[in-house]
Tab-separated table of C-alpha atoms and ligand atoms in Angstrom:
chain	number	residue	atom	x	y	z
A	969	UNK	CA	-0.022	0.048	-0.020
A	970	UNK	CA	1.125	3.572	-0.746
A	971	UNK	CA	2.458	5.602	2.226
A	972	UNK	CA	-0.406	7.754	3.449
A	973	UNK	CA	-0.242	11.562	4.044
A	974	UNK	CA	-2.998	14.123	4.367
A	975	UNK	CA	-4.043	17.804	5.119
A	976	UNK	CA	-6.107	18.204	8.170
A	977	UNK	CA	-8.320	21.281	8.687
A	978	UNK	CA	-11.921	22.646	9.092
A	979	UNK	CA	-12.984	23.466	6.414
A	980	UNK	CA	-10.573	21.619	4.252
A	981	UNK	CA	-12.676	20.511	1.276
A	982	UNK	CA	-11.219	23.036	-1.093
A	983	UNK	CA	-7.649	22.354	-0.233
A	984	UNK	CA	-5.290	21.978	-3.239
A	985	UNK	CA	-2.680	20.060	-1.278
A	986	UNK	CA	-3.913	16.645	-2.345
A	987	UNK	CA	-3.617	17.653	-6.051
A	988	UNK	CA	-0.124	19.218	-5.484
A	989	UNK	CA	1.213	16.140	-3.518
A	990	UNK	CA	-0.228	13.721	-6.245
A	991	UNK	CA	1.785	15.638	-8.807
A	992	UNK	CA	4.946	15.561	-6.631
A	993	UNK	CA	4.413	11.901	-6.123
A	994	UNK	CA	3.998	11.339	-9.888
A	995	UNK	CA	6.883	13.371	-10.871
A	996	UNK	CA	9.364	11.849	-8.363
A	997	UNK	CA	8.131	8.373	-8.530
A	998	UNK	CA	7.562	8.396	-4.691
A	999	UNK	CA	4.727	5.895	-3.823
A	1000	UNK	CA	2.408	8.124	-1.681
A	1001	UNK	CA	-1.298	8.680	-1.341
A	1002	UNK	CA	-2.355	12.223	-0.027
A	1003	UNK	CA	-6.010	12.786	1.294
A	1004	UNK	CA	-7.955	15.374	3.357
A	1005	UNK	CA	-9.220	15.090	6.800
A	1006	UNK	CA	-12.104	17.283	7.985
A	1007	UNK	CA	-11.639	17.163	11.732
A	1008	UNK	CA	-14.244	18.595	14.111
A	1009	UNK	CA	-13.343	21.777	15.614
A	1010	UNK	CA	-12.851	20.127	18.979
A	1011	UNK	CA	-11.509	16.850	17.490
A	1012	UNK	CA	-8.114	17.733	16.015
A	1013	UNK	CA	-6.012	15.593	18.338
A	1014	UNK	CA	-8.328	12.474	18.053
A	1015	UNK	CA	-8.429	12.647	14.245
A	1016	UNK	CA	-4.652	13.234	13.921
A	1017	UNK	CA	-3.626	10.449	16.209
A	1018	UNK	CA	-6.220	8.100	14.530
A	1019	UNK	CA	-4.651	8.758	11.145
A	1020	UNK	CA	-1.215	8.052	12.672
A	1021	UNK	CA	-2.355	4.882	14.393
A	1022	UNK	CA	-3.852	3.693	11.051
A	1023	UNK	CA	-0.516	3.909	9.516
A	1024	UNK	CA	-0.285	7.702	8.383
A	1025	UNK	CA	3.153	9.025	7.938
A	1026	UNK	CA	2.586	12.785	8.055
A	1027	UNK	CA	0.004	15.597	7.996
A	1028	UNK	CA	-0.159	19.115	6.639
A	1029	UNK	CA	-2.124	21.349	9.057
A	1030	UNK	CA	-4.355	24.170	8.064
A	1031	UNK	CA	-6.703	26.516	9.985
A	1032	UNK	CA	-7.656	26.471	12.702
A	1033	UNK	CA	-5.376	23.607	14.036
A	1034	UNK	CA	-1.811	24.854	13.871
A	1035	UNK	CA	-1.680	25.794	17.650
A	1036	UNK	CA	-2.982	22.287	18.463
A	1037	UNK	CA	-0.416	20.672	16.018
A	1038	UNK	CA	2.325	22.453	17.946
A	1039	UNK	CA	1.117	20.968	21.105
A	1040	UNK	CA	0.820	17.507	19.637
A	1041	UNK	CA	4.328	17.389	18.517
A	1042	UNK	CA	7.044	15.782	20.709
A	1043	UNK	CA	9.799	17.827	18.957
A	1044	UNK	CA	10.057	20.906	16.929
A	1045	UNK	CA	12.313	21.761	14.077
A	1046	UNK	CA	14.396	24.846	14.363
A	1047	UNK	CA	12.043	26.633	11.959
A	1048	UNK	CA	8.955	25.642	14.038
A	1049	UNK	CA	10.632	26.702	17.246
A	1050	UNK	CA	11.504	30.225	16.098
A	1051	UNK	CA	8.074	30.693	14.425
A	1052	UNK	CA	6.188	29.125	17.411
A	1053	UNK	CA	3.892	27.538	14.944
A	1054	UNK	CA	3.647	24.046	13.040
A	1055	UNK	CA	2.160	23.406	9.854
A	1056	UNK	CA	3.465	19.920	9.128
A	1057	UNK	CA	3.882	16.861	11.168
A	1058	UNK	CA	5.988	13.870	10.568
A	1059	UNK	CA	5.200	10.603	12.404
A	1060	UNK	CA	8.374	8.579	12.913
A	1061	UNK	CA	8.154	5.453	15.153
A	1062	UNK	CA	6.354	6.582	18.338
A	1063	UNK	CA	7.590	10.250	17.892
A	1064	UNK	CA	5.774	13.318	16.357
A	1065	UNK	CA	8.068	15.829	14.806
A	1066	UNK	CA	6.592	19.421	14.200
A	1067	UNK	CA	7.841	21.512	11.391
A	1068	UNK	CA	7.094	24.959	9.860
A	1069	UNK	CA	7.435	25.205	6.081
A	1070	UNK	CA	5.252	28.387	5.340
A	1071	UNK	CA	8.353	30.723	5.716
A	1072	UNK	CA	10.463	28.728	3.406
A	1073	UNK	CA	7.637	28.582	0.986
A	1074	UNK	CA	7.244	32.326	0.938
A	1075	UNK	CA	10.996	33.070	0.587
A	1076	UNK	CA	11.301	30.657	-2.255
A	1077	UNK	CA	8.318	31.988	-4.100
A	1078	UNK	CA	9.393	35.556	-3.754
A	1079	UNK	CA	13.047	34.821	-4.827
A	1080	UNK	CA	12.805	31.810	-7.279
A	1081	UNK	CA	9.339	32.262	-8.872
A	1082	UNK	CA	8.805	36.012	-8.816
A	1083	UNK	CA	12.420	37.174	-9.039
A	1084	UNK	CA	11.984	39.502	-6.130
A	1085	UNK	CA	14.976	40.628	-4.281
A	1086	UNK	CA	14.361	40.915	-0.618
A	1087	UNK	CA	17.843	41.833	0.449
A	1088	UNK	CA	18.061	45.551	1.090
A	1089	UNK	CA	14.468	45.999	0.444
A	1090	UNK	CA	11.759	47.664	2.627
A	1091	UNK	CA	9.075	45.310	3.681
A	1092	UNK	CA	5.660	45.903	4.978
A	1093	UNK	CA	3.985	42.739	6.535
A	1094	UNK	CA	0.265	43.010	7.266
A	1095	UNK	CA	-1.086	40.730	9.810
A	1096	UNK	CA	0.219	39.220	13.129
A	1097	UNK	CA	-1.356	35.732	13.152
A	1098	UNK	CA	0.243	32.375	12.572
A	1099	UNK	CA	1.257	32.909	9.023
A	1100	UNK	CA	3.169	36.143	9.984
A	1101	UNK	CA	5.054	34.273	12.706
A	1102	UNK	CA	5.829	31.464	10.185
A	1103	UNK	CA	7.327	33.772	7.553
A	1104	UNK	CA	9.267	36.214	9.780
A	1105	UNK	CA	12.452	34.291	10.436
A	1106	UNK	CA	13.163	33.320	6.688
A	1107	UNK	CA	12.141	36.880	5.744
A	1108	UNK	CA	14.650	38.423	8.201
A	1109	UNK	CA	17.338	35.957	7.057
A	1110	UNK	CA	17.009	37.530	3.455
A	1111	UNK	CA	18.488	40.651	5.141
A	1112	UNK	CA	15.789	43.380	4.085
A	1113	UNK	CA	16.672	46.893	4.898
A	1114	UNK	CA	13.497	47.170	7.154
A	1115	UNK	CA	10.436	45.272	8.237
A	1116	UNK	CA	7.330	47.111	9.458
A	1117	UNK	CA	4.225	45.030	10.776
A	1118	UNK	CA	0.847	46.437	10.686
A	1119	UNK	CA	-2.106	44.721	12.229
A	1120	UNK	CA	-5.697	45.550	13.100
A	1121	UNK	CA	-5.170	44.457	16.692
A	1122	UNK	CA	-2.137	46.547	17.600
A	1123	UNK	CA	-1.098	44.475	20.590
A	1124	UNK	CA	-0.515	41.494	18.439
A	1125	UNK	CA	1.659	43.480	16.114
A	1126	UNK	CA	3.783	44.589	19.125
A	1127	UNK	CA	3.899	40.978	20.326
A	1128	UNK	CA	5.193	39.785	16.843
A	1129	UNK	CA	7.803	42.452	16.814
A	1130	UNK	CA	8.922	41.582	20.376
A	1131	UNK	CA	9.023	37.835	19.487
A	1132	UNK	CA	11.641	38.588	16.674
A	1133	UNK	CA	13.391	41.596	17.871
A	1134	UNK	CA	16.572	39.967	18.934
A	1135	UNK	CA	16.872	37.989	15.715
A	1136	UNK	CA	16.361	41.230	13.616
A	1137	UNK	CA	18.919	43.088	15.805
A	1138	UNK	CA	21.402	40.041	15.387
A	1139	UNK	CA	20.956	40.138	11.670
A	1140	UNK	CA	21.343	43.966	11.672
A	1141	UNK	CA	18.008	44.654	10.059
A	1142	UNK	CA	18.061	48.462	10.227
A	1143	UNK	CA	14.287	49.176	11.060
A	1144	UNK	CA	12.012	46.595	12.655
A	1145	UNK	CA	8.859	47.988	14.090
A	1146	UNK	CA	5.176	48.067	13.977
A	1147	UNK	CA	2.837	50.843	12.993
A	1148	UNK	CA	-1.014	51.124	12.994
A	1149	UNK	CA	-2.468	51.335	9.498
A	1150	UNK	CA	-3.425	54.982	9.756
A	1151	UNK	CA	0.337	55.850	10.447
A	1152	UNK	CA	1.588	54.178	7.202
A	1153	UNK	CA	1.060	57.290	5.035
A	1154	UNK	CA	4.642	58.522	5.534
A	1155	UNK	CA	6.307	55.231	4.376
A	1156	UNK	CA	6.642	53.424	1.154
A	1157	UNK	CA	7.706	49.775	0.663
A	1158	UNK	CA	9.262	47.633	-1.980
A	1159	UNK	CA	7.415	44.541	-0.829
A	1160	UNK	CA	3.888	44.638	0.697
A	1161	UNK	CA	2.831	41.343	2.019
A	1162	UNK	CA	-0.796	40.776	2.949
A	1163	UNK	CA	-0.653	37.921	5.733
A	1164	UNK	CA	-4.157	38.671	6.903
A	1165	UNK	CA	-7.172	36.600	6.178
A	1166	UNK	CA	-9.205	39.551	4.995
A	1167	UNK	CA	-9.179	38.432	1.457
A	1168	UNK	CA	-11.115	35.307	2.396
A	1169	UNK	CA	-14.093	37.459	3.182
A	1170	UNK	CA	-13.446	39.807	0.240
A	1171	UNK	CA	-12.012	42.563	2.531
A	1172	UNK	CA	-8.699	44.145	2.767
A	1173	UNK	CA	-6.754	46.063	5.480
A	1174	UNK	CA	-7.226	49.966	5.515
A	1175	UNK	CA	-3.948	50.479	3.478
A	1176	UNK	CA	-3.059	54.056	2.232
A	1177	UNK	CA	-2.119	54.139	-1.543
A	1178	UNK	CA	1.372	55.678	-0.549
A	1179	UNK	CA	2.733	52.431	0.814
A	1180	UNK	CA	3.663	51.177	-2.648
A	1181	UNK	CA	7.080	52.285	-3.688
A	1182	UNK	CA	7.652	52.483	-7.579
A	1183	UNK	CA	8.059	48.964	-8.765
A	1184	UNK	CA	6.739	47.422	-5.548
A	1185	UNK	CA	5.596	43.886	-5.238
A	1186	UNK	CA	2.176	43.315	-3.668
A	1187	UNK	CA	1.927	39.723	-2.342
A	1188	UNK	CA	-1.283	38.276	-0.983
A	1189	UNK	CA	-0.931	34.938	0.775
A	1190	UNK	CA	-4.444	34.023	-0.153
A	1191	UNK	CA	-4.819	32.386	-3.571
A	1192	UNK	CA	-7.367	31.321	-6.024
A	1193	UNK	CA	-8.273	34.729	-7.769
A	1194	UNK	CA	-7.359	38.354	-7.736
A	1195	UNK	CA	-8.207	39.625	-4.176
A	1196	UNK	CA	-9.372	43.163	-3.331
A	1197	UNK	CA	-5.774	43.830	-2.089
A	1198	UNK	CA	-4.261	42.676	-5.339
A	1199	UNK	CA	-6.661	44.761	-7.273
A	1200	UNK	CA	-5.972	47.928	-5.027
A	1201	UNK	CA	-2.192	47.364	-5.365
A	1202	UNK	CA	-2.380	46.918	-9.116
A	1203	UNK	CA	-4.443	50.193	-9.251
A	1204	UNK	CA	-1.521	51.916	-7.356
A	1205	UNK	CA	1.061	50.675	-9.924
A	1206	UNK	CA	2.237	47.645	-7.986
A	1207	UNK	CA	2.965	44.238	-9.381
A	1208	UNK	CA	0.394	41.894	-7.801
A	1209	UNK	CA	0.891	38.279	-6.943
A	1210	UNK	CA	-1.238	35.708	-5.089
A	1211	UNK	CA	-0.105	32.919	-2.633
A	1212	UNK	CA	-0.227	29.918	-4.946
A	1213	UNK	CA	3.383	29.743	-5.370
A	1214	UNK	CA	3.968	29.885	-1.591
A	1215	UNK	CA	1.425	27.197	-1.140
A	1216	UNK	CA	3.294	24.794	-3.696
A	1217	UNK	CA	6.723	25.802	-2.261
A	1218	UNK	CA	5.623	24.966	1.364
A	1219	UNK	CA	4.220	21.752	0.118
A	1220	UNK	CA	7.552	20.762	-1.588
A	1221	UNK	CA	9.293	21.414	1.686
A	1222	UNK	CA	6.864	19.229	3.513
A	1223	UNK	CA	7.377	16.513	0.793
A	1224	UNK	CA	11.038	16.826	1.272
A	1225	UNK	CA	10.829	16.534	5.039
A	1226	UNK	CA	8.718	13.327	4.631
A	1227	UNK	CA	10.386	11.666	1.776
A	1228	UNK	CA	13.935	13.172	1.529
A	1229	UNK	CA	13.354	14.009	-2.205
A	1230	UNK	CA	12.862	17.722	-3.380
A	1231	UNK	CA	10.158	17.908	-6.008
A	1232	UNK	CA	10.322	20.448	-8.766
A	1233	UNK	CA	7.645	23.111	-8.131
A	1234	UNK	CA	7.469	25.217	-11.337
A	1235	UNK	CA	5.620	22.612	-13.468
A	1236	UNK	CA	3.049	22.101	-10.634
A	1237	UNK	CA	2.532	25.961	-10.248
A	1238	UNK	CA	2.005	26.119	-13.900
A	1239	UNK	CA	-0.279	23.182	-13.972
A	1240	UNK	CA	-2.499	24.489	-11.152
A	1241	UNK	CA	-2.821	27.782	-12.851
A	1242	UNK	CA	-3.654	26.240	-16.224
A	1243	UNK	CA	-6.221	24.089	-14.591
A	1244	UNK	CA	-7.816	27.272	-13.446
A	1245	UNK	CA	-8.443	25.820	-9.902
A	1246	UNK	CA	-9.888	29.107	-9.134
A	1247	UNK	CA	-12.960	28.117	-7.447
A	1248	UNK	CA	-12.853	30.657	-4.655
A	1249	UNK	CA	-10.248	32.608	-2.711
A	1250	UNK	CA	-8.397	30.333	-0.370
A	1251	UNK	CA	-5.333	30.354	1.777
A	1252	UNK	CA	-3.057	27.800	3.708
A	1253	UNK	CA	-2.511	24.232	2.733
B	1973	LIG	P1	-4.777	33.919	11.512
B	1973	LIG	O1	-3.771	33.412	12.564
B	1973	LIG	O2	-6.206	33.731	11.877
B	1973	LIG	O3	-4.539	35.554	11.534
B	1973	LIG	C1	-5.312	36.224	10.756
B	1973	LIG	C2	-4.756	37.750	10.654
B	1973	LIG	O4	-5.613	38.487	9.681
B	1973	LIG	C3	-4.783	38.555	11.999
B	1973	LIG	O5	-3.551	39.325	12.066
B	1973	LIG	C4	-5.966	39.370	11.874
B	1973	LIG	O6	-5.915	40.510	12.605
B	1973	LIG	C5	-5.961	39.759	10.427
B	1973	LIG	N1	-7.284	40.025	9.833
B	1973	LIG	C6	-8.417	39.210	9.661
B	1973	LIG	N2	-9.359	39.878	9.076
B	1973	LIG	C7	-8.896	41.257	8.834
B	1973	LIG	C8	-9.491	42.336	8.286
B	1973	LIG	N3	-10.670	42.331	7.844
B	1973	LIG	N4	-8.687	43.505	8.244
B	1973	LIG	C9	-7.477	43.521	8.683
B	1973	LIG	N5	-6.882	42.381	9.296
B	1973	LIG	C10	-7.601	41.254	9.433
B	1973	LIG	O7	-4.475	33.489	10.166
B	1973	LIG	P2	-3.082	32.935	9.655
B	1973	LIG	O8	-2.869	31.450	9.873
B	1973	LIG	O9	-1.986	34.010	9.929
B	1973	LIG	O10	-3.205	33.071	8.022
B	1973	LIG	C11	-3.388	34.446	7.362
B	1973	LIG	C12	-3.811	34.138	5.975
B	1973	LIG	O11	-2.645	33.562	5.224
B	1973	LIG	C13	-4.950	33.250	5.748
B	1973	LIG	O12	-5.737	33.698	4.727
B	1973	LIG	C14	-4.281	31.952	5.359
B	1973	LIG	O13	-5.214	31.091	4.724
B	1973	LIG	C15	-3.222	32.502	4.497
B	1973	LIG	N6	-1.985	31.547	4.387
B	1973	LIG	C16	-1.571	31.167	3.087
B	1973	LIG	C17	-0.505	30.219	3.050
B	1973	LIG	C18	-0.013	29.822	1.626
B	1973	LIG	O14	0.632	28.814	1.430
B	1973	LIG	N7	-0.390	30.534	0.576
B	1973	LIG	C19	-0.003	29.696	4.150
B	1973	LIG	C20	-0.301	30.162	5.381
B	1973	LIG	C21	-1.363	30.991	5.537
B	1973	LIG	P3	-6.291	40.686	14.187
B	1973	LIG	O15	-5.154	40.088	14.862
B	1973	LIG	O16	-6.776	41.985	14.473
B	1973	LIG	O17	-7.432	39.688	14.354
């Protein structure tokens, strides 16, 4: 029987992860089967352990279960530790290893697929939830000139900055701070990342037009169609991208953790775009 993997979440029915991993398996010759598990909101632990006990080898975790996945893991990779978040579990023997592949996914999509140089750039990161925690370390390691965080709930932006302040200082990132949305009018940025879930409800953060520097990249982690943020950014002259590439790149990193084989991502991104799997805006695995 094929080795079993799955994405677990609630909701999970629209996840593209099964299609992505099926392509990875086919392209690499790895004998895997990848499904989806809809867990009750109060039933993540039971569903994850049942899957493991029935022979499952690994899980991707999507909303709202990433904090519970962190607690289920016996050990955490360096990336998961610094992020404080887990989006991939590997079952090995009796142990459960927690990983975070979101940040690597974003960094690879920006650099390899979009040809975007983070080094020396000014970055605005909107949102202070699990995704922002996941991407911050790999983002800082690209050595941007500055990173500013804006979030609806200002206390959470402050906490995110506090969590990574030492790393930013060690890496000599010149400016690492938070600002409320209404105080962004005096700044402009080369990369504006929407790590909020506002696009899932056809909304967007209250962003002034001035934030986009000439030639800026506007990146929405949500994928599936042009979001209000992408449309707004394009109207301000920015280049807009959705999070499909990040999704495929984080999946490739999960595949590598599980199988020790790194699948090519470009063909899968192109295939998914061609297939027009644009049913509705989505985010996460
Ligand atoms: P989360 O922990 O629930 O955090 C959501 C964030 O969005 C919070 O900072 C929240 O602000 C903010 N927010 C929600 N609605 C808003 C609105 N109307 N205006 C302004 N801010 C709003 O979610 P997450 O795990 O960080 O995920 C964020 C998004 O990234 C989701 O859409 C997720 O699906 C997507 N994602 C995509 C990928 C990928 O591979 N492409 C990977 C991971 C995540 P408050 O703190 O004020 O509530």
